Amino acid sequence: MHIRGAHALVCGAGGFIGGHLVNKLFDEGAATVRAVDVKPRDQWYQENPNAENLVLDLQEKEACLEAAEGIDAVFQLAADMGGMGFIENNKALCMLSVLTNTHMLLAAREHGVQRFFYSSSACVYNGDKQTNPNVVALKEEDAYPALPEDGYGWEKLFSERMCRHFLEDYGMETRVARFHNVYGPLGTWMGGREKAPAAICRKVLEAKISGKHEIEIWGDGHQTRSFMYIDDCTRGVVDIYHSDITEPINLGSSELVTINQLVDVAEDLAGVKLKRNYNLSAPKGVNGRNSDNTKILQYLGWEPSIKLRDGLARTMAWIEQQMLTGVTTTR
């Protein structure tokens, strides 16, 4: 089913990725977009005036039924989540997102939704395969035998299975993408839920502005990750939605860097050199994680187009603008 001319629903539209996705769906020719989030609208990261913007708690089934009425295409991104500091300390809260996914699947089935896209996460992957910074990129089959990130990763893996069984048992067309570390402007950059690229940009800018040329890094800095810019993410979401891929598939960059290298790039962009203080007791997640993009290249010819340095430059410029204009609240 093509998104052009469709009536689309974005769950979690007040969030970082959801807000960008609403804009992307309009660009792709969606007839209407219903944007739903639990947060008050003045706390949404961005709000498209052309969308039908609703505040609903999608953990409640009645709210899901209201959201899905008259909808052809569901994009289910709503979840309680954040960076490593958040998900390691809020496991029960992360697990409760299973209510949103279950109720949205039930509502979509009841209303005859034609296709259901679910945003999973690289946190579903077996932790034993992520103990070495010199990581072998994670293939889709590495999610099993199951040993995902405690709390958040288990919830994502369970919800992937729900999508699979709704496809097998009820014939609902489901698509599942495993996101790998998405970043960019108009996202969380302070307050505890921010991911590593935004946190590093903020810390480097704070050090530059204050003149105190030091930075705290969580862990030893040798942890490895890959980071995908938001525009590549939304393009990948639409491509996967349109595809015939029924199994979960990686959506991420394979450009592997250490956290120290991420700091190197941020320092270079800001024109500063900082003393690095390593907090070995802070949450740092797995030692190594990277996306194997063999399948998505094979199926869709998709790969990220925006290099880390370019994406980080855009992100840092936006965060600096927020800091200089006195933004002191987080979403």
mmCIF file of C-alpha atoms in Angstrom:
data_model
loop_
_atom_site.group_PDB
_atom_site.id
_atom_site.type_symbol
_atom_site.label_atom_id
_atom_site.label_comp_id
_atom_site.label_asym_id
_atom_site.label_seq_id
_atom_site.Cartn_x
_atom_site.Cartn_y
_atom_site.Cartn_z
ATOM 1 C CA MET A 1 0.000 0.000 0.000
ATOM 2 C CA HIS A 2 1.401 3.391 -1.012
ATOM 3 C CA ILE A 3 1.363 6.293 1.433
ATOM 4 C CA ARG A 4 0.320 8.687 -1.354
ATOM 5 C CA GLY A 5 -3.355 9.428 -0.893
ATOM 6 C CA ALA A 6 -3.531 7.445 2.359
ATOM 7 C CA HIS A 7 -4.921 8.518 5.724
ATOM 8 C CA ALA A 8 -1.964 8.058 8.075
ATOM 9 C CA LEU A 9 -1.636 7.954 11.857
ATOM 10 C CA VAL A 10 1.641 8.740 13.643
ATOM 11 C CA CYS A 11 1.688 7.552 17.265
ATOM 12 C CA GLY A 12 4.274 9.439 19.283
ATOM 13 C CA ALA A 13 4.112 12.414 16.913
ATOM 14 C CA GLY A 14 5.129 14.814 19.676
ATOM 15 C CA GLY A 15 8.472 13.030 19.953
ATOM 16 C CA PHE A 16 11.682 13.581 18.042
ATOM 17 C CA ILE A 17 11.366 10.971 15.279
ATOM 18 C CA GLY A 18 7.562 11.138 15.192
ATOM 19 C CA GLY A 19 7.560 14.889 14.553
ATOM 20 C CA HIS A 20 9.955 14.543 11.628
ATOM 21 C CA LEU A 21 7.951 11.597 10.278
ATOM 22 C CA VAL A 22 4.715 13.629 10.166
ATOM 23 C CA ASN A 23 6.467 16.115 7.858
ATOM 24 C CA LYS A 24 7.910 13.294 5.730
ATOM 25 C CA LEU A 25 4.478 11.679 5.236
ATOM 26 C CA PHE A 26 3.046 14.957 3.950
ATOM 27 C CA ASP A 27 6.052 15.229 1.610
ATOM 28 C CA GLU A 28 5.230 11.706 0.367
ATOM 29 C CA GLY A 29 1.675 12.759 -0.510
ATOM 30 C CA ALA A 30 -0.395 11.434 2.409
ATOM 31 C CA ALA A 31 -3.979 12.685 2.112
ATOM 32 C CA THR A 32 -4.214 13.317 5.857
ATOM 33 C CA VAL A 33 -1.968 12.755 8.858
ATOM 34 C CA ARG A 34 -3.356 12.323 12.349
ATOM 35 C CA ALA A 35 -0.597 13.119 14.861
ATOM 36 C CA VAL A 36 -1.080 11.734 18.375
ATOM 37 C CA ASP A 37 0.979 12.033 21.555
ATOM 38 C CA VAL A 38 0.376 11.802 25.298
ATOM 39 C CA LYS A 39 2.239 15.074 25.985
ATOM 40 C CA PRO A 40 0.413 18.435 26.023
ATOM 41 C CA ARG A 41 0.831 20.025 22.606
ATOM 42 C CA ASP A 42 3.010 22.852 23.942
ATOM 43 C CA GLN A 43 5.539 20.127 24.880
ATOM 44 C CA TRP A 44 5.725 18.542 21.412
ATOM 45 C CA TYR A 45 9.120 18.908 19.716
ATOM 46 C CA GLN A 46 7.377 20.192 16.610
ATOM 47 C CA GLU A 47 3.800 20.435 15.388
ATOM 48 C CA ASN A 48 2.753 20.398 11.745
ATOM 49 C CA PRO A 49 -0.239 22.752 11.285
ATOM 50 C CA ASN A 50 -1.551 20.601 8.426
ATOM 51 C CA ALA A 51 -1.921 17.550 10.672
ATOM 52 C CA GLU A 52 -4.816 16.647 12.941
ATOM 53 C CA ASN A 53 -2.948 17.015 16.238
ATOM 54 C CA LEU A 54 -4.474 15.107 19.172
ATOM 55 C CA VAL A 55 -3.448 14.508 22.793
ATOM 56 C CA LEU A 56 -4.330 10.909 23.724
ATOM 57 C CA ASP A 57 -2.889 8.346 26.130
ATOM 58 C CA LEU A 58 -2.332 5.393 23.821
ATOM 59 C CA GLN A 59 -1.768 3.007 26.719
ATOM 60 C CA GLU A 60 -5.586 3.078 26.941
ATOM 61 C CA LYS A 61 -7.434 0.919 24.397
ATOM 62 C CA GLU A 62 -10.286 3.445 23.955
ATOM 63 C CA ALA A 63 -7.746 6.115 23.004
ATOM 64 C CA CYS A 64 -6.216 3.737 20.441
ATOM 65 C CA LEU A 65 -9.644 3.042 18.946
ATOM 66 C CA GLU A 66 -10.245 6.793 18.612
ATOM 67 C CA ALA A 67 -6.818 7.324 17.041
ATOM 68 C CA ALA A 68 -7.169 4.499 14.493
ATOM 69 C CA GLU A 69 -10.659 5.335 13.235
ATOM 70 C CA GLY A 70 -10.675 6.058 9.499
ATOM 71 C CA ILE A 71 -6.945 5.296 9.182
ATOM 72 C CA ASP A 72 -5.225 3.328 6.397
ATOM 73 C CA ALA A 73 -1.640 3.383 7.683
ATOM 74 C CA VAL A 74 -0.397 3.309 11.281
ATOM 75 C CA PHE A 75 3.145 4.335 12.237
ATOM 76 C CA GLN A 76 3.564 3.216 15.861
ATOM 77 C CA LEU A 77 6.487 5.112 17.416
ATOM 78 C CA ALA A 78 4.920 5.926 20.803
ATOM 79 C CA ALA A 79 6.993 4.656 23.747
ATOM 80 C CA ASP A 80 8.449 5.742 27.057
ATOM 81 C CA MET A 81 12.146 5.888 26.233
ATOM 82 C CA GLY A 82 15.317 7.912 26.241
ATOM 83 C CA GLY A 83 19.082 7.550 26.271
ATOM 84 C CA MET A 84 21.015 4.966 28.262
ATOM 85 C CA GLY A 85 20.696 6.915 31.505
ATOM 86 C CA PHE A 86 16.904 6.800 31.206
ATOM 87 C CA ILE A 87 16.317 3.229 30.060
ATOM 88 C CA GLU A 88 18.709 1.713 32.612
ATOM 89 C CA ASN A 89 16.883 3.449 35.474
ATOM 90 C CA ASN A 90 13.257 3.149 34.273
ATOM 91 C CA LYS A 91 12.834 -0.480 33.264
ATOM 92 C CA ALA A 92 9.221 -0.870 34.467
ATOM 93 C CA LEU A 93 8.193 2.359 32.724
ATOM 94 C CA CYS A 94 9.765 1.136 29.490
ATOM 95 C CA MET A 95 8.019 -2.236 29.783
ATOM 96 C CA LEU A 96 4.632 -0.538 30.124
ATOM 97 C CA SER A 97 4.909 0.619 26.509
ATOM 98 C CA VAL A 98 3.734 -2.900 25.662
ATOM 99 C CA LEU A 99 0.221 -1.628 26.483
ATOM 100 C CA THR A 100 0.478 0.984 23.725
ATOM 101 C CA ASN A 101 1.656 -1.516 21.127
ATOM 102 C CA THR A 102 -0.889 -4.184 22.070
ATOM 103 C CA HIS A 103 -3.831 -1.775 22.148
ATOM 104 C CA MET A 104 -2.774 -0.105 18.895
ATOM 105 C CA LEU A 105 -2.559 -3.475 17.125
ATOM 106 C CA LEU A 106 -6.013 -4.417 18.435
ATOM 107 C CA ALA A 107 -7.466 -1.045 17.391
ATOM 108 C CA ALA A 108 -5.845 -1.260 13.951
ATOM 109 C CA ARG A 109 -7.308 -4.722 13.423
ATOM 110 C CA GLU A 110 -10.761 -3.593 14.577
ATOM 111 C CA HIS A 111 -10.752 -0.605 12.202
ATOM 112 C CA GLY A 112 -9.380 -2.560 9.218
ATOM 113 C CA VAL A 113 -6.103 -0.647 8.986
ATOM 114 C CA GLN A 114 -4.266 -1.772 5.870
ATOM 115 C CA ARG A 115 -0.670 -1.599 7.109
ATOM 116 C CA PHE A 116 0.988 -1.209 10.521
ATOM 117 C CA PHE A 117 4.587 0.009 10.912
ATOM 118 C CA TYR A 118 6.301 -0.601 14.261
ATOM 119 C CA SER A 119 9.520 1.076 15.384
ATOM 120 C CA SER A 120 11.638 -1.427 17.247
ATOM 121 C CA SER A 121 15.203 -0.910 18.456
ATOM 122 C CA ALA A 122 18.723 -2.304 18.293
ATOM 123 C CA CYS A 123 18.252 -2.880 22.038
ATOM 124 C CA VAL A 124 16.534 -6.167 21.103
ATOM 125 C CA TYR A 125 19.882 -7.745 20.210
ATOM 126 C CA ASN A 126 21.533 -10.432 22.315
ATOM 127 C CA GLY A 127 23.810 -8.715 24.842
ATOM 128 C CA ASP A 128 26.443 -11.470 24.587
ATOM 129 C CA LYS A 129 27.103 -10.313 21.012
ATOM 130 C CA GLN A 130 27.832 -6.746 22.165
ATOM 131 C CA THR A 131 30.560 -7.192 24.784
ATOM 132 C CA ASN A 132 33.504 -6.154 22.598
ATOM 133 C CA PRO A 133 34.071 -2.602 21.273
ATOM 134 C CA ASN A 134 35.542 -4.227 18.122
ATOM 135 C CA VAL A 135 32.048 -5.423 17.393
ATOM 136 C CA VAL A 136 30.906 -7.548 14.482
ATOM 137 C CA ALA A 137 27.923 -5.688 13.011
ATOM 138 C CA LEU A 138 24.602 -7.087 14.214
ATOM 139 C CA LYS A 139 22.605 -9.130 11.728
ATOM 140 C CA GLU A 140 18.835 -9.433 12.117
ATOM 141 C CA GLU A 141 19.086 -13.068 13.259
ATOM 142 C CA ASP A 142 21.337 -12.014 16.178
ATOM 143 C CA ALA A 143 18.238 -11.133 18.213
ATOM 144 C CA TYR A 144 17.932 -14.848 19.002
ATOM 145 C CA PRO A 145 18.530 -16.658 21.280
ATOM 146 C CA ALA A 146 16.961 -13.760 23.158
ATOM 147 C CA LEU A 147 19.024 -11.745 25.620
ATOM 148 C CA PRO A 148 17.961 -8.138 24.918
ATOM 149 C CA GLU A 149 18.522 -4.954 26.930
ATOM 150 C CA ASP A 150 16.723 -5.424 30.231
ATOM 151 C CA GLY A 151 13.356 -3.661 30.324
ATOM 152 C CA TYR A 152 13.302 -1.582 27.130
ATOM 153 C CA GLY A 153 14.819 -4.269 24.886
ATOM 154 C CA TRP A 154 12.512 -7.023 26.165
ATOM 155 C CA GLU A 155 9.461 -4.836 25.557
ATOM 156 C CA LYS A 156 10.586 -4.117 21.994
ATOM 157 C CA LEU A 157 11.277 -7.777 21.255
ATOM 158 C CA PHE A 158 7.892 -8.830 22.648
ATOM 159 C CA SER A 159 6.121 -6.193 20.535
ATOM 160 C CA GLU A 160 7.979 -7.407 17.425
ATOM 161 C CA ARG A 161 6.513 -10.857 18.102
ATOM 162 C CA MET A 162 3.045 -9.349 18.478
ATOM 163 C CA CYS A 163 3.370 -7.759 15.031
ATOM 164 C CA ARG A 164 4.518 -11.081 13.586
ATOM 165 C CA HIS A 165 1.587 -12.980 15.043
ATOM 166 C CA PHE A 166 -0.982 -10.368 13.994
ATOM 167 C CA LEU A 167 0.366 -10.864 10.468
ATOM 168 C CA GLU A 168 0.304 -14.677 10.716
ATOM 169 C CA ASP A 169 -3.001 -15.090 12.574
ATOM 170 C CA TYR A 170 -5.077 -12.143 11.355
ATOM 171 C CA GLY A 171 -3.481 -11.207 8.043
ATOM 172 C CA MET A 172 -2.656 -7.675 9.161
ATOM 173 C CA GLU A 173 0.232 -6.300 7.090
ATOM 174 C CA THR A 174 2.923 -5.391 9.640
ATOM 175 C CA ARG A 175 6.382 -3.903 9.054
ATOM 176 C CA VAL A 176 9.096 -3.708 11.738
ATOM 177 C CA ALA A 177 12.311 -1.653 11.692
ATOM 178 C CA ARG A 178 15.021 -1.862 14.339
ATOM 179 C CA PHE A 179 16.267 1.706 14.822
ATOM 180 C CA HIS A 180 19.958 2.226 15.625
ATOM 181 C CA ASN A 181 20.684 5.491 17.503
ATOM 182 C CA VAL A 182 18.810 8.213 15.620
ATOM 183 C CA TYR A 183 19.908 11.841 16.131
ATOM 184 C CA GLY A 184 19.431 15.319 14.699
ATOM 185 C CA PRO A 185 17.848 18.742 15.328
ATOM 186 C CA LEU A 186 14.507 19.177 17.119
ATOM 187 C CA GLY A 187 15.261 16.393 19.578
ATOM 188 C CA THR A 188 16.030 15.921 23.265
ATOM 189 C CA TRP A 189 19.371 17.494 24.147
ATOM 190 C CA MET A 190 19.215 17.845 27.939
ATOM 191 C CA GLY A 191 17.282 16.656 30.976
ATOM 192 C CA GLY A 192 18.256 12.981 31.118
ATOM 193 C CA ARG A 193 16.488 11.399 28.115
ATOM 194 C CA GLU A 194 18.929 12.612 25.470
ATOM 195 C CA LYS A 195 21.021 10.207 23.393
ATOM 196 C CA ALA A 196 24.816 10.336 23.112
ATOM 197 C CA PRO A 197 25.211 12.664 20.064
ATOM 198 C CA ALA A 198 22.992 15.384 21.570
ATOM 199 C CA ALA A 199 24.525 14.958 25.035
ATOM 200 C CA ILE A 200 28.065 15.244 23.662
ATOM 201 C CA CYS A 201 27.144 18.311 21.571
ATOM 202 C CA ARG A 202 25.601 19.984 24.618
ATOM 203 C CA LYS A 203 28.531 19.180 26.907
ATOM 204 C CA VAL A 204 31.101 20.430 24.383
ATOM 205 C CA LEU A 205 29.138 23.648 23.826
ATOM 206 C CA GLU A 206 28.701 24.184 27.582
ATOM 207 C CA ALA A 207 32.454 23.809 28.052
ATOM 208 C CA LYS A 208 33.159 26.248 25.213
ATOM 209 C CA ILE A 209 30.659 28.853 26.413
ATOM 210 C CA SER A 210 31.645 28.624 30.098
ATOM 211 C CA GLY A 211 35.369 28.584 29.424
ATOM 212 C CA LYS A 212 35.721 25.521 31.678
ATOM 213 C CA HIS A 213 37.365 23.241 29.146
ATOM 214 C CA GLU A 214 36.429 19.869 30.643
ATOM 215 C CA ILE A 215 33.890 17.200 29.705
ATOM 216 C CA GLU A 216 32.449 14.208 31.550
ATOM 217 C CA ILE A 217 32.167 11.064 29.446
ATOM 218 C CA TRP A 218 30.073 8.109 30.576
ATOM 219 C CA GLY A 219 32.180 4.956 30.556
ATOM 220 C CA ASP A 220 35.759 4.721 29.291
ATOM 221 C CA GLY A 221 35.012 6.249 25.891
ATOM 222 C CA HIS A 222 35.972 3.067 24.042
ATOM 223 C CA GLN A 223 32.345 1.924 23.615
ATOM 224 C CA THR A 224 31.436 1.773 19.927
ATOM 225 C CA ARG A 225 28.188 2.805 18.271
ATOM 226 C CA SER A 226 26.746 3.889 14.952
ATOM 227 C CA PHE A 227 24.495 6.929 14.634
ATOM 228 C CA MET A 228 21.840 7.606 11.972
ATOM 229 C CA TYR A 229 20.739 11.113 11.018
ATOM 230 C CA ILE A 230 16.998 11.777 11.254
ATOM 231 C CA ASP A 231 16.447 12.427 7.517
ATOM 232 C CA ASP A 232 17.930 9.030 6.665
ATOM 233 C CA CYS A 233 15.691 7.475 9.312
ATOM 234 C CA THR A 234 12.407 8.886 7.984
ATOM 235 C CA ARG A 235 13.362 7.972 4.412
ATOM 236 C CA GLY A 236 14.088 4.425 5.589
ATOM 237 C CA VAL A 237 10.770 4.213 7.461
ATOM 238 C CA VAL A 238 8.797 5.108 4.339
ATOM 239 C CA ASP A 239 10.826 2.687 2.189
ATOM 240 C CA ILE A 240 10.267 -0.183 4.657
ATOM 241 C CA TYR A 241 6.569 0.694 4.954
ATOM 242 C CA HIS A 242 6.191 0.421 1.159
ATOM 243 C CA SER A 243 8.198 -2.817 0.976
ATOM 244 C CA ASP A 244 7.208 -6.481 1.136
ATOM 245 C CA ILE A 245 9.631 -7.106 4.031
ATOM 246 C CA THR A 246 7.635 -8.846 6.748
ATOM 247 C CA GLU A 247 10.487 -9.712 9.138
ATOM 248 C CA PRO A 248 12.206 -7.143 11.418
ATOM 249 C CA ILE A 249 14.990 -5.300 9.604
ATOM 250 C CA ASN A 250 17.861 -3.057 10.684
ATOM 251 C CA LEU A 251 17.536 0.665 10.048
ATOM 252 C CA GLY A 252 20.792 2.324 10.983
ATOM 253 C CA SER A 253 24.191 3.536 9.910
ATOM 254 C CA SER A 254 27.123 1.128 9.667
ATOM 255 C CA GLU A 255 29.627 3.992 10.232
ATOM 256 C CA LEU A 256 31.118 2.710 13.505
ATOM 257 C CA VAL A 257 32.768 5.168 15.933
ATOM 258 C CA THR A 258 33.909 5.111 19.538
ATOM 259 C CA ILE A 259 32.420 7.597 21.981
ATOM 260 C CA ASN A 260 35.887 9.187 22.130
ATOM 261 C CA GLN A 261 35.786 9.647 18.347
ATOM 262 C CA LEU A 262 32.321 11.187 18.658
ATOM 263 C CA VAL A 263 33.793 13.687 21.131
ATOM 264 C CA ASP A 264 36.694 14.323 18.710
ATOM 265 C CA VAL A 265 34.243 15.334 15.972
ATOM 266 C CA ALA A 266 32.199 17.545 18.338
ATOM 267 C CA GLU A 267 35.348 19.273 19.644
ATOM 268 C CA ASP A 268 36.552 19.886 16.092
ATOM 269 C CA LEU A 269 33.203 21.383 15.068
ATOM 270 C CA ALA A 270 33.169 23.652 18.144
ATOM 271 C CA GLY A 271 36.828 24.606 17.807
ATOM 272 C CA VAL A 272 37.813 23.525 21.334
ATOM 273 C CA LYS A 273 39.956 20.853 22.982
ATOM 274 C CA LEU A 274 38.702 19.538 26.301
ATOM 275 C CA LYS A 275 40.076 17.607 29.259
ATOM 276 C CA ARG A 276 38.151 14.336 29.411
ATOM 277 C CA ASN A 277 36.899 13.012 32.740
ATOM 278 C CA TYR A 278 35.628 9.433 32.482
ATOM 279 C CA ASN A 279 32.746 8.461 34.777
ATOM 280 C CA LEU A 280 33.095 4.690 34.973
ATOM 281 C CA SER A 281 30.077 4.323 37.265
ATOM 282 C CA ALA A 282 27.639 6.055 34.875
ATOM 283 C CA PRO A 283 25.302 4.046 32.604
ATOM 284 C CA LYS A 284 27.175 3.223 29.410
ATOM 285 C CA GLY A 285 25.176 0.422 27.797
ATOM 286 C CA VAL A 286 26.809 -2.376 25.805
ATOM 287 C CA ASN A 287 30.489 -2.169 24.821
ATOM 288 C CA GLY A 288 29.866 -2.352 21.094
ATOM 289 C CA ARG A 289 26.917 -2.111 18.703
ATOM 290 C CA ASN A 290 26.740 -1.600 14.950
ATOM 291 C CA SER A 291 24.159 -2.171 12.231
ATOM 292 C CA ASP A 292 24.678 -4.817 9.560
ATOM 293 C CA ASN A 293 22.896 -3.313 6.543
ATOM 294 C CA THR A 294 23.275 -6.306 4.200
ATOM 295 C CA LYS A 295 19.537 -7.100 4.166
ATOM 296 C CA ILE A 296 18.208 -3.566 3.693
ATOM 297 C CA LEU A 297 20.740 -2.965 0.909
ATOM 298 C CA GLN A 298 19.699 -6.220 -0.714
ATOM 299 C CA TYR A 299 15.952 -5.571 -0.386
ATOM 300 C CA LEU A 300 15.721 -1.823 -0.895
ATOM 301 C CA GLY A 301 19.114 -0.495 -1.959
ATOM 302 C CA TRP A 302 18.889 1.740 1.106
ATOM 303 C CA GLU A 303 21.872 3.135 2.962
ATOM 304 C CA PRO A 304 22.387 6.346 4.943
ATOM 305 C CA SER A 305 23.358 9.346 2.843
ATOM 306 C CA ILE A 306 24.461 11.705 5.630
ATOM 307 C CA LYS A 307 27.872 11.194 7.243
ATOM 308 C CA LEU A 308 28.252 11.551 10.994
ATOM 309 C CA ARG A 309 30.306 14.750 10.796
ATOM 310 C CA ASP A 310 27.717 16.487 8.584
ATOM 311 C CA GLY A 311 24.771 15.378 10.692
ATOM 312 C CA LEU A 312 26.536 16.295 13.927
ATOM 313 C CA ALA A 313 27.312 19.766 12.546
ATOM 314 C CA ARG A 314 23.608 20.377 11.856
ATOM 315 C CA THR A 315 22.650 19.017 15.277
ATOM 316 C CA MET A 316 25.238 21.092 17.115
ATOM 317 C CA ALA A 317 24.205 24.275 15.310
ATOM 318 C CA TRP A 318 20.595 23.721 16.398
ATOM 319 C CA ILE A 319 21.533 22.933 20.019
ATOM 320 C CA GLU A 320 23.777 26.011 20.151
ATOM 321 C CA GLN A 321 20.881 28.139 18.905
ATOM 322 C CA GLN A 322 18.680 26.700 21.677
ATOM 323 C CA MET A 323 21.323 27.446 24.298
ATOM 324 C CA LEU A 324 21.990 30.980 23.077
ATOM 325 C CA THR A 325 18.287 31.837 22.938
ATOM 326 C CA GLY A 326 17.924 30.793 26.575
ATOM 327 C CA VAL A 327 15.947 27.578 26.171
ATOM 328 C CA THR A 328 16.143 25.955 29.611
ATOM 329 C CA THR A 329 13.387 23.346 29.444
ATOM 330 C CA THR A 330 13.475 19.894 27.957
ATOM 331 C CA ARG A 331 10.592 18.050 26.325
#
